[in-house]
Amino acid sequence: MIELKDICKIYGKKNTEVSALEHINLSVPNGGFLAIMGPSGSGKSTLMNILGCLDRPTSGQYFLNGIDVSTLNADRAAELRNQYIGFIFQSFLLLPKLTVYENIELPMLYANVPPEIRRKTVLELAELVGLEHRLQHIPCELSGGQCQRVAIARSLVNHPKLILADEPTGNLDSKTSLDIIQTIGRLNKRGVTVVLITHEQEIANAAKRIIRIKDGKIMEEEQYAAV
Ligand code: ADP
Ligand code: ADP
């Protein structure tokens, strides 16, 4: 699914260069679940942006499902992103005036999905994340964990094969965090490939494999038996 070959990322111009990633080699198979840990400033967001086709490496190659993303123009990269990838963020990025139903539905409105399919998909995904009884509520009426579950449902509407989750439990208490990571784990068991950034070891432990990044380099790896 994901293959990174000798990826380097340098920000800025001569004299003010910041080397954010150095010679990253990494692959994640279909159905894999990778957690990335590392201190602030180590390059995690940069790596996530590259994986999400939101940014390009300075050098090296990124293959997503066999496609060399590094060679695509911005439009093709956006197409690939919409086709393959769902994003989950620390801040849930829900629209405050829209109901749970409408927040989940929104990406399908943009994609011109027919109304009947939109409706069926919203109901299915709301049930998957356990929010079928909250469809007519707006975000401020929900707990943080419920908001994140709305965001997870929304990330799934285009049936992504890859979920990129950047500190998805960063704003949640530890009990809710475990609940959210279990929801993400359930998606992975259904065959969705997951890459997760987290500061929390307990959250990372849900992954099948953990890597640590420091100063833009992969420092050590822990291989877990599939759970
Ligand atoms: P986190 O530690 O939660 O990943 P950061 O503060 O490192 O968050 O980065 C948040 C966003 O700001 C990232 O998307 C990153 O690309 C951007 N960013 C980080 N450092 C800089 C910088 N020195 N100049 C410009 N943008 C930056
Ligand atoms: P993390 O997500 O692990 O906190 P980042 O990937 O955000 O780390 O940042 C890695 C390094 O790259 C940091 O030194 C950061 O300041 C720098 N950086 C990130 N984004 C930018 C940017 N847009 N411009 C310049 N430097 C950046």
Tab-separated table of N, CA, C and O and ligand atoms in Angstrom, residues 11 18 38-46 49 55 90 166-167 197 199, ligand 1:
chain	number	residue	atom	x	y	z
A	11	TYR	N	12.987	22.124	4.205
A	11	TYR	CA	12.186	23.352	4.122
A	11	TYR	C	13.118	24.539	3.941
A	11	TYR	O	14.245	24.530	4.414
A	18	VAL	N	15.957	23.888	6.725
A	18	VAL	CA	15.648	22.978	7.826
A	18	VAL	C	15.436	21.600	7.214
A	18	VAL	O	14.604	21.418	6.335
A	38	GLY	N	7.353	10.167	18.459
A	38	GLY	CA	8.541	11.012	18.375
A	38	GLY	C	8.254	12.364	18.974
A	38	GLY	O	7.108	12.796	19.003
A	39	PRO	N	9.307	13.055	19.445
A	39	PRO	CA	9.105	14.358	20.086
A	39	PRO	C	8.627	15.419	19.106
A	39	PRO	O	8.700	15.222	17.896
A	40	SER	N	8.159	16.530	19.637
A	40	SER	CA	7.715	17.654	18.816
A	40	SER	C	8.876	18.141	17.953
A	40	SER	O	10.008	18.196	18.411
A	41	GLY	N	8.597	18.428	16.702
A	41	GLY	CA	9.640	18.915	15.803
A	41	GLY	C	10.459	17.811	15.157
A	41	GLY	O	11.408	18.076	14.423
A	42	SER	N	10.097	16.537	15.382
A	42	SER	CA	10.915	15.431	14.865
A	42	SER	C	10.617	15.099	13.405
A	42	SER	O	11.348	14.344	12.786
A	43	GLY	N	9.509	15.637	12.870
A	43	GLY	CA	9.205	15.383	11.464
A	43	GLY	C	7.938	14.580	11.220
A	43	GLY	O	7.622	14.235	10.083
A	44	LYS	N	7.170	14.334	12.277
A	44	LYS	CA	5.959	13.502	12.142
A	44	LYS	C	4.924	14.144	11.214
A	44	LYS	O	4.392	13.480	10.328
A	45	SER	N	4.658	15.437	11.428
A	45	SER	CA	3.651	16.102	10.583
A	45	SER	C	4.124	16.164	9.141
A	45	SER	O	3.328	15.998	8.210
A	46	THR	N	5.403	16.416	8.961
A	46	THR	CA	5.963	16.470	7.606
A	46	THR	C	5.754	15.125	6.907
A	46	THR	O	5.310	15.072	5.758
A	49	ASN	N	2.098	14.724	6.057
A	49	ASN	CA	1.711	15.546	4.903
A	49	ASN	C	2.150	14.896	3.592
A	49	ASN	O	1.442	14.969	2.591
A	55	ASP	N	1.895	17.335	0.570
A	55	ASP	CA	3.196	17.964	0.364
A	55	ASP	C	4.090	16.959	-0.360
A	55	ASP	O	3.809	15.758	-0.336
A	90	GLN	N	-6.453	15.949	15.297
A	90	GLN	CA	-6.630	16.188	16.730
A	90	GLN	C	-7.841	17.089	16.983
A	90	GLN	O	-8.675	16.807	17.840
A	166	ASP	N	-3.713	11.976	12.737
A	166	ASP	CA	-2.668	12.797	13.350
A	166	ASP	C	-3.120	13.192	14.759
A	166	ASP	O	-3.978	14.053	14.914
A	167	GLU	N	-2.560	12.547	15.759
A	167	GLU	CA	-2.926	12.783	17.167
A	167	GLU	C	-4.451	12.753	17.377
A	167	GLU	O	-5.006	13.707	17.947
A	197	ILE	N	-0.268	8.995	14.169
A	197	ILE	CA	0.738	9.709	14.964
A	197	ILE	C	0.203	9.852	16.376
A	197	ILE	O	-0.959	10.240	16.560
A	199	HIS	N	1.548	10.717	20.730
A	199	HIS	CA	2.548	10.872	21.786
A	199	HIS	C	2.386	9.802	22.850
A	199	HIS	O	3.243	9.627	23.704
B	1	ADP	P1	2.689	18.977	16.079
B	1	ADP	O1	3.885	18.950	17.001
B	1	ADP	O2	1.395	18.853	16.785
B	1	ADP	O3	2.855	18.045	14.917
B	1	ADP	P2	3.759	21.400	14.944
B	1	ADP	O4	3.703	22.627	15.766
B	1	ADP	O5	5.059	20.702	14.802
B	1	ADP	O6	2.607	20.431	15.433
B	1	ADP	O7	3.294	21.732	13.444
B	1	ADP	C1	2.008	22.129	13.110
B	1	ADP	C2	2.015	22.547	11.636
B	1	ADP	O8	2.828	23.704	11.476
B	1	ADP	C3	2.612	21.457	10.753
B	1	ADP	O9	1.720	21.171	9.702
B	1	ADP	C4	3.906	22.017	10.202
B	1	ADP	O10	4.049	21.772	8.813
B	1	ADP	C5	3.801	23.501	10.452
B	1	ADP	N1	5.104	23.996	10.940
B	1	ADP	C6	5.833	23.489	11.947
B	1	ADP	N2	6.986	24.148	12.114
B	1	ADP	C7	6.985	25.132	11.194
B	1	ADP	C8	7.901	26.181	10.846
B	1	ADP	N3	9.054	26.324	11.465
B	1	ADP	N4	7.538	27.030	9.851
B	1	ADP	C9	6.390	26.849	9.211
B	1	ADP	N5	5.493	25.902	9.469
B	1	ADP	C10	5.783	25.045	10.444
